[in-house]
PDB file of C-alpha atoms and ligand atoms in Angstrom:
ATOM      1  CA  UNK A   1       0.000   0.000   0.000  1.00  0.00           C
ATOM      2  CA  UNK A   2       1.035   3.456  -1.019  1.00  0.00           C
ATOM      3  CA  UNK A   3       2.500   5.368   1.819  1.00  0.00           C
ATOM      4  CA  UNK A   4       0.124   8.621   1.854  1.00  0.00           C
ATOM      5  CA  UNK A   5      -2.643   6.498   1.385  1.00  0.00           C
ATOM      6  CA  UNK A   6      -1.936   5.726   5.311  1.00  0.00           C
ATOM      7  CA  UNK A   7      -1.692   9.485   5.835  1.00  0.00           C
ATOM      8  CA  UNK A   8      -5.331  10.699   4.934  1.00  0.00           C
ATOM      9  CA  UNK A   9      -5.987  13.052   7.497  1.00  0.00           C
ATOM     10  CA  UNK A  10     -10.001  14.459   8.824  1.00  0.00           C
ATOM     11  CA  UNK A  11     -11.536  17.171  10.954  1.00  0.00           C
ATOM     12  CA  UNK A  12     -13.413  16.515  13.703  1.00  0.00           C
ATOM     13  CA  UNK A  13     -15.402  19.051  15.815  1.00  0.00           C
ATOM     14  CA  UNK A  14     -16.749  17.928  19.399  1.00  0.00           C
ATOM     15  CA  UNK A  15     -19.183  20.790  19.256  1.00  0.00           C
ATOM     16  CA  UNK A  16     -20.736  22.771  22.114  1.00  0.00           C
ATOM     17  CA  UNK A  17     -23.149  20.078  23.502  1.00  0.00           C
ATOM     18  CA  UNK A  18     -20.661  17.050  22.793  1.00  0.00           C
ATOM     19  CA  UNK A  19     -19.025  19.002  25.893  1.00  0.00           C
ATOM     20  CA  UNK A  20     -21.499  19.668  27.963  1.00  0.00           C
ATOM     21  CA  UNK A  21     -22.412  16.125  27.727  1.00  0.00           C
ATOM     22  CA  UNK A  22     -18.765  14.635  28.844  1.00  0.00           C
ATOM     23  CA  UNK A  23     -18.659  12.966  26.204  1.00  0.00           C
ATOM     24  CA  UNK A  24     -14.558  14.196  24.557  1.00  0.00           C
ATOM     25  CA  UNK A  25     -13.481  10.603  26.188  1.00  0.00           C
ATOM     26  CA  UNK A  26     -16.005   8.787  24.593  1.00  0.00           C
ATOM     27  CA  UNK A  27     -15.776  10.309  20.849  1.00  0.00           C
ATOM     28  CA  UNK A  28     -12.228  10.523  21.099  1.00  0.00           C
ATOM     29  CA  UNK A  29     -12.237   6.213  22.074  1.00  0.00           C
ATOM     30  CA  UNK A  30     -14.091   5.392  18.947  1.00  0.00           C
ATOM     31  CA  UNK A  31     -12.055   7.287  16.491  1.00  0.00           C
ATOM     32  CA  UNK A  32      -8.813   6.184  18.814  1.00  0.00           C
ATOM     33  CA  UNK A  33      -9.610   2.541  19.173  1.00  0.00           C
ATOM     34  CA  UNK A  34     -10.524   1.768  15.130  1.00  0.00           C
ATOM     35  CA  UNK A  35      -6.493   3.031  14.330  1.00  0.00           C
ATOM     36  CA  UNK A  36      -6.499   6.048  13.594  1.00  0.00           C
ATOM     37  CA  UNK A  37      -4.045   8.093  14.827  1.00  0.00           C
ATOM     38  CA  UNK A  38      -4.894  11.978  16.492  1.00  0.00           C
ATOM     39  CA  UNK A  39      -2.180  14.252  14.530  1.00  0.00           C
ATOM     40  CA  UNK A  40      -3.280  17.517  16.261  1.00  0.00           C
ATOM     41  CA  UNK A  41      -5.872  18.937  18.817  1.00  0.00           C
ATOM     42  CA  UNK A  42      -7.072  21.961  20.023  1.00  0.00           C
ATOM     43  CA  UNK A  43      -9.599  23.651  22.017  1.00  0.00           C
ATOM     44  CA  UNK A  44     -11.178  26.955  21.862  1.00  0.00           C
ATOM     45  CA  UNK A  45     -14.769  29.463  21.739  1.00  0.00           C
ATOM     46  CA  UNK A  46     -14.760  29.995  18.303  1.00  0.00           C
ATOM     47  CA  UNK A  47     -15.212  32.872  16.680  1.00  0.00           C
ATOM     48  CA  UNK A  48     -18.666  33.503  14.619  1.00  0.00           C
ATOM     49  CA  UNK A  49     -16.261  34.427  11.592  1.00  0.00           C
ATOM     50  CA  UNK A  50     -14.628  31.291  12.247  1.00  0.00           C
ATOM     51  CA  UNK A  51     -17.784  29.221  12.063  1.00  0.00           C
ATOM     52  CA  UNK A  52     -19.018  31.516   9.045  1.00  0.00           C
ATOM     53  CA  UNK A  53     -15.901  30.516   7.234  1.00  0.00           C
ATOM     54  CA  UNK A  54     -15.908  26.614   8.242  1.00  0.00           C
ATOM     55  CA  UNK A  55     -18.982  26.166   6.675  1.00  0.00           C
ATOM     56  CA  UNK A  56     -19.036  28.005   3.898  1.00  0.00           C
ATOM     57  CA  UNK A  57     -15.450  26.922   2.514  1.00  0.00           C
ATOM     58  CA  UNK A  58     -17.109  25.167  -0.036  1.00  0.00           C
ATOM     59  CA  UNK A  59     -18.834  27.436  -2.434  1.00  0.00           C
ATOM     60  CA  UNK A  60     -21.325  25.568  -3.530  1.00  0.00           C
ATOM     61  CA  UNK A  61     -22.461  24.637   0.388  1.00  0.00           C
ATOM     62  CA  UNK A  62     -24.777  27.096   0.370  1.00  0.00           C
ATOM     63  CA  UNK A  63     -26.516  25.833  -2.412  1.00  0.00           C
ATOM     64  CA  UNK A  64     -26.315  21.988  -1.898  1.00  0.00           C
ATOM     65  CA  UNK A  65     -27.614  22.581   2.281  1.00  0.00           C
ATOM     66  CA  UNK A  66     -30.592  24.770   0.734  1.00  0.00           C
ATOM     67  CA  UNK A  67     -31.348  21.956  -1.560  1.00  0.00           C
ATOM     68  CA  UNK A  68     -30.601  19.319   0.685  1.00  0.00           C
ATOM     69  CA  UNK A  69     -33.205  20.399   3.457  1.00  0.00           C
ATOM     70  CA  UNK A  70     -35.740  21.078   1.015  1.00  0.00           C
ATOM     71  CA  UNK A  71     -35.533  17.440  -0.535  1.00  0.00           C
ATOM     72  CA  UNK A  72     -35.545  16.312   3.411  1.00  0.00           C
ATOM     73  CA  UNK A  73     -39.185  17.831   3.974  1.00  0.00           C
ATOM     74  CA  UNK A  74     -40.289  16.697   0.443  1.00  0.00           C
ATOM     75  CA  UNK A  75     -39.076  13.098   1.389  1.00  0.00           C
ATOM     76  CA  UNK A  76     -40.837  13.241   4.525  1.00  0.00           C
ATOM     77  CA  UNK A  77     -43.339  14.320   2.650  1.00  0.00           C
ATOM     78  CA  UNK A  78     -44.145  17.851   4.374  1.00  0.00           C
ATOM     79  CA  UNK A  79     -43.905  20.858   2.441  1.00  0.00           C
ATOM     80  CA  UNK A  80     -40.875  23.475   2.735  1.00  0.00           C
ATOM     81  CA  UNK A  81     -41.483  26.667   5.077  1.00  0.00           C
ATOM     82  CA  UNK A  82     -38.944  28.730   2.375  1.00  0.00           C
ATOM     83  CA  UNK A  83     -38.823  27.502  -1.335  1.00  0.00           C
ATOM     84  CA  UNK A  84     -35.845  29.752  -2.265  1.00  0.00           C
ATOM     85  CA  UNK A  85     -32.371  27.159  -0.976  1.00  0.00           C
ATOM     86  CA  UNK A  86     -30.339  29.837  -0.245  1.00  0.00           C
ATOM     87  CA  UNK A  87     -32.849  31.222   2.168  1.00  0.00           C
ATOM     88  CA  UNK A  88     -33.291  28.315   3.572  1.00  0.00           C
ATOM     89  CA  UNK A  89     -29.105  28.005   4.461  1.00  0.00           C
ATOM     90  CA  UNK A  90     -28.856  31.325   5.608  1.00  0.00           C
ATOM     91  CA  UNK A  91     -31.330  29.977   8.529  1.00  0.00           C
ATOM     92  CA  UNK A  92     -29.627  26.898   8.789  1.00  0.00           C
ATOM     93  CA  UNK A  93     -26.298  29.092   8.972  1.00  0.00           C
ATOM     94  CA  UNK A  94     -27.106  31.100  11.641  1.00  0.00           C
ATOM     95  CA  UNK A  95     -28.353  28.493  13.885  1.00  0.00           C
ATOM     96  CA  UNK A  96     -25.109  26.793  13.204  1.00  0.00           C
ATOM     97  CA  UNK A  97     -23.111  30.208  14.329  1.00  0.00           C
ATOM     98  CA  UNK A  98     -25.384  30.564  17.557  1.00  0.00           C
ATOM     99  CA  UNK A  99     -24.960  26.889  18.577  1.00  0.00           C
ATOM    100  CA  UNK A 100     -21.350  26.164  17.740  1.00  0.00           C
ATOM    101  CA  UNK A 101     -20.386  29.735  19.609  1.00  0.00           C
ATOM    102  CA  UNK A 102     -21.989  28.912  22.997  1.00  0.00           C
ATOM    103  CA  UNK A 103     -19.011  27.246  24.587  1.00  0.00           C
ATOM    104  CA  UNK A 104     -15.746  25.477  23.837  1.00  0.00           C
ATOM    105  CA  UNK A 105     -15.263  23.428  21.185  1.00  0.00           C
ATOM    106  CA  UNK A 106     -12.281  20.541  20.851  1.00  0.00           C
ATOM    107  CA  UNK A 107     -11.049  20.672  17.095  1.00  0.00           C
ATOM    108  CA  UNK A 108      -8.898  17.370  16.248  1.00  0.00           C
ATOM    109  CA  UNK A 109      -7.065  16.108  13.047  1.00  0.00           C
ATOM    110  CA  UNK A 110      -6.951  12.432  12.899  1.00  0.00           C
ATOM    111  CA  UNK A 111      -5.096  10.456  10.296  1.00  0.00           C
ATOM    112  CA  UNK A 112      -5.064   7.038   8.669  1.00  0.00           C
ATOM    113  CA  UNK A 113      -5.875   4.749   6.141  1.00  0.00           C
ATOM    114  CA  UNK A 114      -9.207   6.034   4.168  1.00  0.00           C
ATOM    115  CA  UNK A 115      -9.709   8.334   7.293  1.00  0.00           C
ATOM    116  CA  UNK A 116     -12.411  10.608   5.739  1.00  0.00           C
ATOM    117  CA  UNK A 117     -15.136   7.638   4.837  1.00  0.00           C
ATOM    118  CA  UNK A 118     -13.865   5.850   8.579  1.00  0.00           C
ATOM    119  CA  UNK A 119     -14.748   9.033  10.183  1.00  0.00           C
ATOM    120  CA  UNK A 120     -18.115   9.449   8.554  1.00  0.00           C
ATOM    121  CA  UNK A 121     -19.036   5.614   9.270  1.00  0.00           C
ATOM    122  CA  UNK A 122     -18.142   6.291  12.991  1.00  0.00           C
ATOM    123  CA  UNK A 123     -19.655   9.254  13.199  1.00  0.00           C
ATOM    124  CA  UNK A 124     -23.355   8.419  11.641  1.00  0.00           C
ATOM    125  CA  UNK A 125     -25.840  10.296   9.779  1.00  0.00           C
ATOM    126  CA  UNK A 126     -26.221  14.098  10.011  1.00  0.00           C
ATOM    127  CA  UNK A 127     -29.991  13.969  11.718  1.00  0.00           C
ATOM    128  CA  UNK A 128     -29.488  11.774  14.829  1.00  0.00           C
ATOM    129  CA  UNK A 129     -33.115  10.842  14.112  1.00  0.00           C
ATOM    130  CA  UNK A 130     -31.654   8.455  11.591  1.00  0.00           C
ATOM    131  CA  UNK A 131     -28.331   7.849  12.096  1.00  0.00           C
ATOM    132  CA  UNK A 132     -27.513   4.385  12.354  1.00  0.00           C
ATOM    133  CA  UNK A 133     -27.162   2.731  15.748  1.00  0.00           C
ATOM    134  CA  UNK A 134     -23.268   2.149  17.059  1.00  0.00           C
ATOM    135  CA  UNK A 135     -22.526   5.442  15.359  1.00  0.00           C
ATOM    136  CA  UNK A 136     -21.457   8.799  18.044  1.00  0.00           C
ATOM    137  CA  UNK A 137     -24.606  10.145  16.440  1.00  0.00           C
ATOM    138  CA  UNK A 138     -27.099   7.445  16.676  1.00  0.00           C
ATOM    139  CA  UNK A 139     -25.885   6.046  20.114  1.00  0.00           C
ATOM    140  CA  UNK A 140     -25.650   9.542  21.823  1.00  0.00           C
ATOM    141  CA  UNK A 141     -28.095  12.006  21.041  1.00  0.00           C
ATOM    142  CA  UNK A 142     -31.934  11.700  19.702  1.00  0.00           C
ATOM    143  CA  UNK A 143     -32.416  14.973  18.456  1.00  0.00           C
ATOM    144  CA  UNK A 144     -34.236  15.523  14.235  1.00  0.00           C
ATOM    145  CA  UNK A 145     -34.606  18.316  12.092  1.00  0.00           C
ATOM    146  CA  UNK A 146     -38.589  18.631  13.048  1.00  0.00           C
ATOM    147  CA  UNK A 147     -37.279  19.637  16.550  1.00  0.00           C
ATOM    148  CA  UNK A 148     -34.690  21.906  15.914  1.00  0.00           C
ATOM    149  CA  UNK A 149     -36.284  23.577  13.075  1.00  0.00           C
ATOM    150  CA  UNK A 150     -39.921  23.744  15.296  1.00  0.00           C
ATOM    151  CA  UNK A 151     -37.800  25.056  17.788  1.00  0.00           C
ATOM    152  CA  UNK A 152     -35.221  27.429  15.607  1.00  0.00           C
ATOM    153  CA  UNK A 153     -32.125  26.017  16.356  1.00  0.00           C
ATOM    154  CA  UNK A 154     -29.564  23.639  15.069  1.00  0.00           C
ATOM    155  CA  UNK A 155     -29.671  20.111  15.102  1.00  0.00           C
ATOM    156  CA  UNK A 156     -27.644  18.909  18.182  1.00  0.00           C
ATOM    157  CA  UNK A 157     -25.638  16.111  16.392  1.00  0.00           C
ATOM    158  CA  UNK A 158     -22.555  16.406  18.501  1.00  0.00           C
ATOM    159  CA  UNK A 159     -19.731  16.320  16.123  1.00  0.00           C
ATOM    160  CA  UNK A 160     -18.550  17.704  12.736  1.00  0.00           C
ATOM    161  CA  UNK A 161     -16.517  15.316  10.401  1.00  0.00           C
ATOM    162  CA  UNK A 162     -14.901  16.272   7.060  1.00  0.00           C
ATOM    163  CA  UNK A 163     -17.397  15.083   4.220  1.00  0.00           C
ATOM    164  CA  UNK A 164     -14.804  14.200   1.660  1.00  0.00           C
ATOM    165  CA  UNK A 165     -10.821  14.317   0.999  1.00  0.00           C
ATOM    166  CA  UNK A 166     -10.736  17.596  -0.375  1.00  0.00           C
ATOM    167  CA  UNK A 167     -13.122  19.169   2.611  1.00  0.00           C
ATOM    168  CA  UNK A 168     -11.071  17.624   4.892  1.00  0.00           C
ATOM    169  CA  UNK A 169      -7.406  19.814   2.989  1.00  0.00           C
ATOM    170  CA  UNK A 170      -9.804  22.871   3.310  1.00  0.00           C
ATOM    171  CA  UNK A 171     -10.969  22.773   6.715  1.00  0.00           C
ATOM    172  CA  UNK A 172      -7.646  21.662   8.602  1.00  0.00           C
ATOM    173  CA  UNK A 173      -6.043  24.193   6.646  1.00  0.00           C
ATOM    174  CA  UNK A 174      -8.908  26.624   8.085  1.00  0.00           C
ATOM    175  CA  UNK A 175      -8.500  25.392  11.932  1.00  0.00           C
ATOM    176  CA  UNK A 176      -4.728  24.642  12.123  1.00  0.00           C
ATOM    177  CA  UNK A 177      -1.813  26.223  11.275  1.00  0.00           C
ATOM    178  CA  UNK A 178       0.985  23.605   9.741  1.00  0.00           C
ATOM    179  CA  UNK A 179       3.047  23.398  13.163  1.00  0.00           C
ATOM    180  CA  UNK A 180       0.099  22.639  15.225  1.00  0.00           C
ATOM    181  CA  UNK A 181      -0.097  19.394  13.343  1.00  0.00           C
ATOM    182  CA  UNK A 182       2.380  16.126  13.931  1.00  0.00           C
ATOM    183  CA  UNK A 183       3.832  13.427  11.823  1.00  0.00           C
ATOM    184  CA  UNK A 184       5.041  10.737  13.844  1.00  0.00           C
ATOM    185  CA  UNK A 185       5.046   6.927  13.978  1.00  0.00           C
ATOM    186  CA  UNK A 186       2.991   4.753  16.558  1.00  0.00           C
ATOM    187  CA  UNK A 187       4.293   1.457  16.997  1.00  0.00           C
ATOM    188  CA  UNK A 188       0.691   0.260  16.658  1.00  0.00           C
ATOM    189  CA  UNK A 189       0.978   0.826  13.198  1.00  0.00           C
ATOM    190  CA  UNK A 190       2.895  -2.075  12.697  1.00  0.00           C
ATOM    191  CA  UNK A 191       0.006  -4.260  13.866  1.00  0.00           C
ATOM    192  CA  UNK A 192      -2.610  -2.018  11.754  1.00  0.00           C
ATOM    193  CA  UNK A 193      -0.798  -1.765   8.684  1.00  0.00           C
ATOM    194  CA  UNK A 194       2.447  -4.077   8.712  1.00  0.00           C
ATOM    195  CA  UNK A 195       2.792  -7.073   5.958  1.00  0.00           C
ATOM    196  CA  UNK A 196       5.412  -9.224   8.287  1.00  0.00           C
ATOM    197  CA  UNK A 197       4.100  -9.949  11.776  1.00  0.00           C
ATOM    198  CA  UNK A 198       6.819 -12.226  12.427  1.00  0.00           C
ATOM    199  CA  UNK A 199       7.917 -10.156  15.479  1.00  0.00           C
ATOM    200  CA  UNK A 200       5.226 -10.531  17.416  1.00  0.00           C
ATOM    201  CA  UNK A 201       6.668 -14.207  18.609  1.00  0.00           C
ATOM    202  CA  UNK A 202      10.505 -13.068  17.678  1.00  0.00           C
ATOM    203  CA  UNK A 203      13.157 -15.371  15.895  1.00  0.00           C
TER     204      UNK A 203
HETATM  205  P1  GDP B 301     -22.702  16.861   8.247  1.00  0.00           P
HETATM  206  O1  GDP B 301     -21.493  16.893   7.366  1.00  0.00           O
HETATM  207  O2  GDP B 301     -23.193  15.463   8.509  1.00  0.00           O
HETATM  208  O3  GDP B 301     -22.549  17.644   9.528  1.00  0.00           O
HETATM  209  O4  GDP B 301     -23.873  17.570   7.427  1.00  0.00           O
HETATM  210  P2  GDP B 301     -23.834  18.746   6.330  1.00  0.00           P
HETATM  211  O5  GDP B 301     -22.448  19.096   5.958  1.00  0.00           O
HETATM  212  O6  GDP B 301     -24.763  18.362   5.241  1.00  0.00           O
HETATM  213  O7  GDP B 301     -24.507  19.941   7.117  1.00  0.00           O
HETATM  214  C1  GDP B 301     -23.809  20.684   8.058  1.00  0.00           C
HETATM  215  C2  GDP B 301     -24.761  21.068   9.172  1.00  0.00           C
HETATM  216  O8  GDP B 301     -25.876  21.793   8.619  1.00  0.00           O
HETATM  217  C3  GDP B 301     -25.381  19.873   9.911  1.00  0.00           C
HETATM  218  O9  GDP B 301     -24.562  19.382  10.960  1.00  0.00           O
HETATM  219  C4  GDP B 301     -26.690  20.462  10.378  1.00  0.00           C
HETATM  220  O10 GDP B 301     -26.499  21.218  11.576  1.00  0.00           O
HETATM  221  C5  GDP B 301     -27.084  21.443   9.268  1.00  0.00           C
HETATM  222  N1  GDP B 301     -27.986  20.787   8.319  1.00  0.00           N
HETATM  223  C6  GDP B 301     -27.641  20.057   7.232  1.00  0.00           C
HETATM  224  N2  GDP B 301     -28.720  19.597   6.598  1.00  0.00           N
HETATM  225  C7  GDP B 301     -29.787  20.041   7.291  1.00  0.00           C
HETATM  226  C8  GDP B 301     -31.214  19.903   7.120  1.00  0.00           C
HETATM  227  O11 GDP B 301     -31.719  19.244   6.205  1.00  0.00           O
HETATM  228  N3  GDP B 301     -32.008  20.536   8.045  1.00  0.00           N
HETATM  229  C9  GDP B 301     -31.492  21.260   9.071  1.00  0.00           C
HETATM  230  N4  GDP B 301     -32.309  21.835   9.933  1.00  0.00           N
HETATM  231  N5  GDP B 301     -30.152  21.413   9.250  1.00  0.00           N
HETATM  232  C10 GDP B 301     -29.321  20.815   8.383  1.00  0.00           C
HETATM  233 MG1   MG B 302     -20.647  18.310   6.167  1.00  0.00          MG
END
């Protein structure tokens, strides 16, 4: 296996209520304990800019959210409060700024073999509603869009995780500067990745 293949790297965000619930140890065991590796951490109150910025990297967000919510309430076959997408993100938007501002956040970088999609699998569906039991979102937290929208407020999902490779370049780039991050060997790797495990019971 190619060597950077080993070294895809993912954000994670343990967001406001992910802290308030003690739950760090917990998130941070699932990602730990499948082999990935944590390559830098931080926490922090972010900014609203910051938030702003994190979700809005993508230029096309804006758009694909809008659309994305408004297929949700079709599907569930409800009709739309706002027809016009972008509308409908700028809501979403600034329920994300008010929640993710309300306390600290931790903001982590893990790294490892097909990290991004690992991440995602761990981490479950975006409306805890649905996301799949054994996932941080579908074991931890019950709320669903019907709530927080009723209620006009984000979706408490707990955590943020990169949604592909090139989000994930973006958005580390975004939280960490390049010194904040480490390269560096564990010598679990060996067992994770390693093609001679001849050591294990020596010569
Ligand atoms: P994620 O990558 O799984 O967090 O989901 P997205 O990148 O699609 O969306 C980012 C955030 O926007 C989510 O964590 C939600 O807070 C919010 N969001 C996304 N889709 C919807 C939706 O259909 N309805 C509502 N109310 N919020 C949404
Ligand atoms: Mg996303």
């Amino acid at each position: 296996m190619h060597k950077q293949a080993k070294k895809e790297r993912t954000l994670i965000i343990v967001k406001p209520d992910g802290i308030q619930r003690a739950l760090i140890g917990e998130i941070v065991g699932r990602y730990e304990r499948v082999g990935l590796k944590l390559v830098g951490v931080k926490m922090m109150i972010p900014t609203e800019e910051l938030i702003e910025k994190h979700y809005t990297l993508d230029p096309e967000w804006r758009m694909k959210t809008g659309l994305k919510t408004i297929k949700g309430y079709q599907d569930k076959g409800l009709v739309p409060p706002i027809t016009d997408p972008l509308e409908i993100t700028a809501k979403v938007l600034k329920n994300l700024i008010s929640y993710m501002t309300k306390g600290p956040i931790v903001v982590m970088v893990w790294e490892g073999a097909h990290a991004v999609q690992i991440v995602r699998k761990l981490t479950g569906g975006t409306e805890p509603l649905t996301s799949d039991v054994g996932t941080i979102r579908g074991d931890f937290v019950l709320d669903s869009y019907s709530l927080s929208d009723g209620d006009k407020r984000a979706v408490r999902n707990l955590v943020h995780a990169s949604g592909s490779v090139t989000e994930a370049k973006d958005e580390i780039a975004h939280w960490f500067k390049k010194e904040e991050l480490f390269d560096y060997n564990l010598f679990m790797d060996h067992i994770t990745y390693g093609t001679d495990l001849s050591e294990i019971l020596g010569n």
